[in-house]
Amino acid sequence: MNDWPEAWSDDNRGRRYGRGSASAQPESPRVMRQVRRGQPAPPGQGAYGGVPQQPQYVDGHGSGGHDGYDSGYNTGQVYGGAGGRGGGDGHGPQRPAPDWRRRVKWTAITLVTVLFVTTVATYFWADSKLKREVDLSKVIERPEKGEGTNYLIVGSDSREGLSDEDKKRLRTGSAEGKRTDSVMILHTGDNGPTLISLPRDSNVEIPTFKGSESGKVYQGTGRQVKLNAAYAEDGPELLVRTVEFNTGLHIDHYVEIGFGGFANIVDAVGGVEMDIPQDIKDTKSGADFKKGKQTLNGEEALAFVRTRYALPGSDLDRTKNQQKFLSALAGQVATPSTVLNPFRLYPTMGAGLDSLIVDTEMGLFDLADMFWSMKGVSGGEGTSMNMPLAGSSGGNLLWNKDKVKQLVNQLNNDEKVTVTGD
């Protein structure tokens, strides 16, 4: 049976148009909805003689496509493909590339601003904590200033701020007032730092001086005393006056720290490593150490620098231990692990600044110079020594006047120190 309508045979299929239509005209639009028919072709034109030309698909609307039926198909959009919006062929709207130069610039500006503000705030915070209590303008008849800078560093036995429990733990006793436990001169200059210990039992003369509180001038009588007696008599100002008179060396700055403050600084930096050359056991200071390298906490450090009865050289050996420890402490404070760690830096600065008593002209940069110079001593860049001695008399240690004069001349001229001490 033939499937073609109106008796069309299979031989006629070659000239048919459409889908089995018996007519030369195309099938109704209802069959091919996506196509809009154009105007009929003039007679004799068209591919099949009278068959209208098919529309051109340009924008999904046929040829021209702005009037007539629009099925919504063949619009040219392929979602997710190369021709759609956001495609990878660059024809659709593109998200602008990030401006990395601008981002880096503003990040750098922000970091610099934060660093600057933090530094300024830290400076004023630290500066406000310095206890500027010693007025060196009260010191009279001072020697001429030489080259470099001279710091008088004093460790006092002040128990200020210590509770009864602290005094017991640190074995400081409960003596009233305060006395010098150690006295050192630190010289800084172009030829490396020099740290000189002045034994507290040094024999010195008390010169004419002006009372720090009364303002009254007390005439010198040639009275000979131990160095620590000058401090006990009229405090830091008389100590500076006595050191200058007996050495001829101008003191530029004064720095003092008590027992409690010393221990707090050591604990704040996490302890200080020391190489102890011998076993030490001293019931008075509480020292109980075995020979070798070990890290000392605040309590142990205080016992170490106060020990003298268990040492062969007594006070002279003690001053050497004090020099070694202070240099090691300064080196620990100045390490990157402390300076770059705010959780360690600020507690250390707080503990130190709360504990120090300085002169009225002392600034933070002077304090930093002092610490860096002390670190240089421990690093081998400088010299540490005791004041040259010539013996003792009545329990007082006598200085070697010739060597002391030579030493002071070298310091005043900021020359390399060649004098050796005891």
Coordinates of C-alpha atoms in Angstrom, one line a residue:
M1 CA 0.0 0.0 0.0
N2 CA 1.2 3.4 -0.9
D3 CA 1.8 5.8 2.1
W4 CA 1.9 8.9 0.1
P5 CA -1.3 11.0 -0.2
E6 CA -3.4 11.5 -3.3
A7 CA -1.9 8.6 -5.1
W8 CA 1.6 9.9 -5.2
S9 CA 4.0 7.2 -5.9
D10 CA 7.5 6.8 -4.6
D11 CA 8.8 8.0 -7.9
N12 CA 7.4 11.4 -7.2
R13 CA 9.3 11.9 -4.0
G14 CA 12.2 13.6 -5.6
R15 CA 10.2 16.7 -6.4
R16 CA 8.1 16.9 -3.3
Y17 CA 8.4 19.9 -0.9
G18 CA 7.8 19.5 2.7
R19 CA 6.9 16.3 4.4
G20 CA 4.9 14.3 2.0
S21 CA 2.9 17.3 0.7
A22 CA 1.0 16.9 -2.6
S23 CA 1.4 20.6 -3.3
A24 CA 4.3 22.6 -4.5
Q25 CA 3.6 25.0 -1.6
P26 CA 5.3 24.5 1.7
E27 CA 3.4 23.1 4.5
S28 CA 1.4 25.2 6.9
P29 CA 3.3 27.2 9.5
R30 CA 1.5 25.3 12.2
V31 CA 3.8 22.3 11.3
M32 CA 7.1 24.3 11.4
R33 CA 6.4 26.8 14.1
Q34 CA 10.0 28.1 14.4
V35 CA 9.9 29.4 10.8
R36 CA 8.2 32.5 9.7
R37 CA 7.3 32.4 6.0
G38 CA 8.4 35.2 3.8
Q39 CA 6.7 36.6 0.8
P40 CA 6.1 34.1 -2.1
A41 CA 8.8 34.2 -4.7
P42 CA 7.9 35.6 -8.1
P43 CA 7.0 33.1 -10.7
G44 CA 9.8 31.2 -12.1
Q45 CA 12.2 32.0 -9.2
G46 CA 13.3 29.8 -6.4
A47 CA 15.2 26.6 -6.2
Y48 CA 12.2 24.5 -7.1
G49 CA 10.2 26.8 -9.4
G50 CA 7.7 28.7 -7.3
V51 CA 9.0 27.5 -3.9
P52 CA 9.6 30.6 -1.7
Q53 CA 13.1 31.3 -0.5
Q54 CA 13.7 30.2 3.1
P55 CA 14.4 32.8 5.7
Q56 CA 17.9 33.6 6.8
Y57 CA 18.5 33.0 10.5
V58 CA 20.5 36.0 11.7
D59 CA 19.2 36.9 15.1
G60 CA 16.6 34.2 15.8
H61 CA 13.8 36.1 14.1
G62 CA 14.3 35.1 10.5
S63 CA 15.6 37.6 7.9
G64 CA 15.6 40.9 9.6
G65 CA 13.5 39.4 12.3
H66 CA 11.8 42.5 13.8
D67 CA 8.2 41.7 12.9
G68 CA 6.1 38.6 12.8
Y69 CA 6.2 35.5 14.9
D70 CA 9.0 34.8 17.3
S71 CA 9.2 31.4 18.8
G72 CA 12.0 32.1 21.3
Y73 CA 14.2 29.5 19.7
N74 CA 17.5 30.0 17.8
T75 CA 18.2 33.3 19.6
G76 CA 22.0 32.7 19.4
Q77 CA 22.4 32.2 23.1
V78 CA 24.2 29.1 24.3
Y79 CA 24.1 29.1 28.1
G80 CA 27.4 28.1 29.6
G81 CA 29.0 28.0 26.1
A82 CA 31.6 30.2 24.5
G83 CA 28.9 32.6 22.9
G84 CA 27.0 33.4 26.1
R85 CA 27.5 36.2 28.7
G86 CA 30.5 35.6 30.9
G87 CA 32.0 33.3 28.3
G88 CA 35.7 32.8 27.8
D89 CA 35.9 34.2 24.3
G90 CA 36.0 37.8 25.5
H91 CA 32.9 38.9 23.6
G92 CA 30.6 39.1 26.7
P93 CA 31.0 41.5 29.7
Q94 CA 34.3 40.8 31.5
R95 CA 35.0 41.0 35.2
P96 CA 37.9 43.6 35.6
A97 CA 41.2 42.1 36.6
P98 CA 42.4 43.1 40.1
D99 CA 44.8 46.0 40.3
W100 CA 47.6 44.4 42.3
R101 CA 49.8 47.4 42.2
R102 CA 47.2 49.5 43.8
R103 CA 46.5 46.8 46.4
V104 CA 50.2 46.4 47.3
K105 CA 50.5 50.2 47.5
W106 CA 47.7 50.6 50.0
T107 CA 48.7 47.6 52.0
A108 CA 52.2 49.0 52.4
I109 CA 50.8 52.4 53.4
T110 CA 48.6 50.8 56.0
L111 CA 51.4 48.8 57.5
V112 CA 53.7 51.7 57.6
T113 CA 51.1 53.9 59.3
V114 CA 50.3 51.2 61.9
L115 CA 54.0 50.7 62.6
F116 CA 54.6 54.5 62.9
V117 CA 51.6 55.0 65.2
T118 CA 52.6 52.0 67.4
T119 CA 56.2 53.2 67.6
V120 CA 55.2 56.7 68.6
A121 CA 52.7 55.4 71.2
T122 CA 55.3 53.0 72.6
Y123 CA 57.9 55.8 72.9
F124 CA 55.6 58.1 74.8
W125 CA 54.4 55.2 77.0
A126 CA 58.0 54.2 77.8
D127 CA 59.2 57.7 78.3
S128 CA 56.4 58.4 80.8
K129 CA 57.4 55.5 82.9
L130 CA 61.0 56.6 83.5
K131 CA 61.6 57.8 87.0
R132 CA 63.8 60.9 86.5
E133 CA 64.6 61.6 90.1
V134 CA 68.3 62.4 90.2
D135 CA 69.2 66.0 89.6
L136 CA 72.9 66.2 88.5
S137 CA 72.7 70.0 88.4
K138 CA 73.0 69.8 92.2
V139 CA 76.5 68.4 91.8
I140 CA 79.1 71.1 92.3
E141 CA 82.7 71.6 91.1
R142 CA 82.4 69.0 88.3
P143 CA 85.4 68.0 86.1
E144 CA 85.4 69.0 82.5
K145 CA 83.4 66.7 80.1
G146 CA 85.5 64.4 77.9
E147 CA 84.9 62.5 74.7
G148 CA 82.2 59.8 74.7
T149 CA 79.5 59.2 77.3
N150 CA 79.9 58.0 80.9
Y151 CA 77.1 56.2 82.8
L152 CA 77.2 55.6 86.5
I153 CA 75.3 52.4 87.1
V154 CA 74.3 51.6 90.6
G155 CA 72.7 48.5 92.1
S156 CA 71.1 49.4 95.4
D157 CA 69.8 47.1 98.2
S158 CA 66.5 48.9 98.2
R159 CA 63.6 46.7 99.3
E160 CA 61.0 49.2 98.0
G161 CA 58.0 47.4 96.6
L162 CA 58.9 44.0 98.1
S163 CA 56.4 42.2 100.4
D164 CA 57.5 40.3 103.5
E165 CA 57.1 37.1 101.4
D166 CA 59.3 38.6 98.6
K167 CA 62.0 39.6 101.1
K168 CA 62.0 36.1 102.5
R169 CA 62.1 34.5 99.1
L170 CA 64.8 36.7 97.8
R171 CA 66.8 36.7 101.1
T172 CA 67.1 40.5 101.1
G173 CA 66.5 41.0 104.8
S174 CA 64.4 44.0 106.0
A175 CA 67.0 46.7 106.5
E176 CA 65.5 50.2 106.2
G177 CA 66.7 52.7 103.7
K178 CA 69.1 51.7 100.9
R179 CA 72.8 51.4 100.2
T180 CA 74.9 50.7 97.1
D181 CA 75.3 47.0 96.5
S182 CA 77.4 47.6 93.3
V183 CA 78.8 50.6 91.5
M184 CA 80.0 50.6 87.9
I185 CA 81.1 53.1 85.2
L186 CA 80.2 52.4 81.6
H187 CA 82.0 54.4 79.0
T188 CA 80.7 54.4 75.4
G189 CA 82.5 55.9 72.5
D190 CA 84.2 55.1 69.2
N191 CA 86.6 52.5 70.5
G192 CA 84.2 50.1 72.0
P193 CA 82.5 50.2 75.5
T194 CA 84.4 49.9 78.7
L195 CA 82.7 48.6 81.9
I196 CA 84.6 49.4 85.1
S197 CA 83.5 48.1 88.6
L198 CA 84.2 50.2 91.6
P199 CA 84.2 48.0 94.7
R200 CA 81.9 49.3 97.3
D201 CA 84.7 49.0 99.9
S202 CA 86.9 51.3 97.8
N203 CA 88.6 53.9 100.0
V204 CA 87.5 57.4 98.8
E205 CA 87.5 61.0 100.1
I206 CA 84.2 62.8 100.7
P207 CA 84.7 66.3 99.0
T208 CA 82.8 69.5 99.5
F209 CA 79.3 69.0 98.4
K210 CA 75.8 70.6 98.3
G211 CA 73.1 68.8 100.2
S212 CA 70.5 67.3 97.7
E213 CA 67.6 68.2 100.0
S214 CA 68.8 71.2 102.0
G215 CA 70.9 72.9 99.3
K216 CA 73.4 73.7 102.0
V217 CA 77.1 73.4 101.1
Y218 CA 79.1 71.0 103.3
Q219 CA 82.9 71.7 103.3
G220 CA 85.2 68.8 102.7
T221 CA 87.5 67.8 105.6
G222 CA 89.5 65.1 103.9
R223 CA 87.4 62.4 105.5
Q224 CA 88.1 58.9 104.2
V225 CA 85.3 56.4 103.9
K226 CA 84.1 53.4 101.9
L227 CA 82.5 54.3 98.6
N228 CA 79.1 53.0 99.6
A229 CA 79.0 55.4 102.6
A230 CA 78.8 58.4 100.2
Y231 CA 75.5 57.1 98.9
A232 CA 74.2 56.3 102.4
E233 CA 75.0 59.8 103.5
D234 CA 73.3 61.9 100.9
G235 CA 72.1 59.7 98.0
P236 CA 72.9 59.6 94.3
E237 CA 74.0 63.3 94.0
L238 CA 76.8 62.9 96.6
L239 CA 77.8 59.5 95.1
V240 CA 78.3 61.2 91.7
R241 CA 80.2 64.0 93.3
T242 CA 82.5 61.6 95.2
V243 CA 83.2 59.5 92.1
E244 CA 84.0 62.5 90.0
F245 CA 86.2 64.0 92.7
N246 CA 88.2 60.8 93.2
T247 CA 88.6 59.9 89.5
G248 CA 88.5 63.2 87.6
L249 CA 85.9 61.6 85.2
H250 CA 82.8 63.5 84.3
I251 CA 79.6 61.5 84.8
D252 CA 77.0 62.2 82.1
H253 CA 74.1 59.9 83.3
Y254 CA 73.0 58.1 86.4
V255 CA 71.1 54.8 86.4
E256 CA 70.0 52.9 89.5
I257 CA 68.0 49.6 90.1
G258 CA 66.9 47.9 93.3
F259 CA 66.7 44.2 94.3
G260 CA 63.1 43.7 93.3
G261 CA 63.4 45.4 89.9
F262 CA 66.4 43.4 89.0
A263 CA 64.7 40.1 89.7
N264 CA 61.6 41.2 87.7
I265 CA 63.6 42.1 84.6
V266 CA 65.3 38.7 84.6
D267 CA 61.9 36.9 84.9
A268 CA 60.4 39.1 82.2
V269 CA 63.0 38.1 79.6
G270 CA 62.5 34.4 80.5
G271 CA 65.7 34.0 82.4
V272 CA 69.4 34.6 81.6
E273 CA 71.9 31.9 80.6
M274 CA 75.1 31.9 82.5
D275 CA 78.2 29.7 82.5
I276 CA 79.1 29.4 86.2
P277 CA 82.8 28.5 86.5
Q278 CA 82.6 26.7 89.9
D279 CA 80.2 25.3 92.4
I280 CA 78.7 28.1 94.6
K281 CA 76.9 27.7 97.9
D282 CA 76.2 30.8 100.0
T283 CA 73.6 30.6 102.8
K284 CA 73.5 34.4 103.1
S285 CA 72.6 35.2 99.5
G286 CA 70.8 31.9 98.9
A287 CA 73.1 30.9 96.1
D288 CA 73.3 27.2 95.4
F289 CA 74.7 26.5 91.9
K290 CA 76.6 23.7 90.2
K291 CA 79.4 24.4 87.8
G292 CA 78.3 24.8 84.1
K293 CA 75.8 26.5 81.8
Q294 CA 72.4 27.1 83.2
T295 CA 69.5 29.6 82.9
L296 CA 68.9 31.7 86.0
N297 CA 65.5 33.1 87.0
G298 CA 65.1 36.3 88.9
E299 CA 65.5 34.8 92.3
E300 CA 68.6 32.8 91.3
A301 CA 70.1 35.8 89.4
L302 CA 69.8 38.0 92.4
A303 CA 71.5 35.4 94.6
F304 CA 74.3 35.0 92.0
V305 CA 75.2 38.7 91.8
R306 CA 75.1 39.2 95.6
T307 CA 77.3 36.3 96.5
R308 CA 80.7 37.2 97.9
Y309 CA 81.4 35.1 101.0
A310 CA 81.6 31.9 99.0
L311 CA 84.1 33.3 96.5
P312 CA 87.9 33.2 96.9
G313 CA 88.3 36.9 95.9
S314 CA 85.3 38.0 97.9
D315 CA 84.0 41.4 96.7
L316 CA 86.4 41.5 93.7
D317 CA 85.1 38.2 92.4
R318 CA 81.6 39.4 93.1
T319 CA 82.1 42.5 90.9
K320 CA 83.3 40.3 88.1
N321 CA 80.2 38.1 88.3
Q322 CA 78.1 41.2 88.3
Q323 CA 79.7 42.5 85.1
K324 CA 79.3 39.2 83.4
F325 CA 75.6 38.9 84.4
L326 CA 74.6 42.5 83.5
S327 CA 76.3 42.1 80.1
A328 CA 74.4 38.8 79.6
L329 CA 71.2 40.3 80.7
A330 CA 71.6 43.2 78.3
G331 CA 72.4 40.8 75.5
Q332 CA 69.2 38.8 76.3
V333 CA 67.1 42.0 76.3
A334 CA 68.5 43.0 72.9
T335 CA 67.9 39.7 71.1
P336 CA 65.3 39.4 68.3
S337 CA 63.3 36.9 70.4
T338 CA 62.7 39.8 72.9
V339 CA 62.6 42.9 70.7
L340 CA 60.3 41.4 68.0
N341 CA 58.0 39.6 70.4
P342 CA 55.5 42.1 71.9
F343 CA 54.4 39.6 74.5
R344 CA 57.9 39.6 75.8
L345 CA 59.1 43.1 74.9
Y346 CA 56.4 45.1 76.7
P347 CA 56.6 43.1 80.0
T348 CA 60.4 43.5 79.9
M349 CA 60.2 47.2 79.2
G350 CA 57.5 47.6 81.9
A351 CA 59.5 45.7 84.5
G352 CA 62.7 47.6 83.7
L353 CA 61.3 51.1 83.4
D354 CA 59.2 50.7 86.6
S355 CA 62.4 49.7 88.4
L356 CA 65.0 52.2 87.1
I357 CA 65.8 55.5 88.7
V358 CA 67.6 57.9 86.4
D359 CA 68.8 61.5 86.1
T360 CA 66.5 64.2 84.9
E361 CA 68.3 64.5 81.6
M362 CA 68.2 60.8 80.8
G363 CA 66.3 59.9 77.6
L364 CA 65.2 56.6 76.1
F365 CA 67.9 56.8 73.4
D366 CA 70.5 57.2 76.2
L367 CA 69.1 54.1 77.9
A368 CA 69.1 52.2 74.7
D369 CA 72.7 53.2 74.1
M370 CA 73.6 52.0 77.6
F371 CA 72.0 48.6 77.0
W372 CA 73.5 48.0 73.6
S373 CA 77.0 49.0 74.9
M374 CA 76.7 46.5 77.7
K375 CA 75.7 43.9 75.2
G376 CA 78.8 44.8 73.3
V377 CA 80.9 44.1 76.4
S378 CA 79.6 40.6 76.6
G379 CA 80.0 40.1 72.8
G380 CA 83.7 40.8 73.0
E381 CA 83.5 44.3 71.4
G382 CA 84.5 46.0 74.6
T383 CA 86.4 45.7 77.9
S384 CA 85.4 44.9 81.4
M385 CA 87.6 45.4 84.4
N386 CA 87.8 46.3 88.1
M387 CA 89.3 49.6 89.2
P388 CA 93.1 49.1 89.5
L389 CA 94.0 48.5 93.1
A390 CA 97.2 49.0 95.2
G391 CA 96.3 47.1 98.3
S392 CA 94.1 47.7 101.3
S393 CA 94.1 49.7 104.6
G394 CA 91.8 49.0 107.5
G395 CA 89.5 47.0 105.4
N396 CA 89.3 49.7 102.7
L397 CA 90.5 48.9 99.2
L398 CA 93.1 51.4 97.9
W399 CA 93.2 52.4 94.2
N400 CA 96.4 52.5 92.2
K401 CA 96.5 56.2 91.6
D402 CA 98.9 56.1 88.6
K403 CA 96.8 53.5 86.8
V404 CA 93.6 55.2 87.6
K405 CA 95.0 58.5 86.2
Q406 CA 96.1 56.7 83.0
L407 CA 92.7 55.0 82.7
V408 CA 90.8 58.2 83.1
N409 CA 92.9 60.0 80.5
Q410 CA 92.2 57.2 78.0
L411 CA 88.5 57.4 78.7
N412 CA 88.4 61.2 78.5
N413 CA 90.1 61.1 75.1
D414 CA 88.0 58.1 74.0
E415 CA 91.1 56.0 73.3
K416 CA 91.3 52.3 73.4
V417 CA 91.8 51.2 77.0
T418 CA 95.1 49.5 77.7
V419 CA 95.1 49.7 81.5
T420 CA 94.3 46.4 83.3
G421 CA 92.4 46.2 86.5
D422 CA 92.2 43.7 89.3

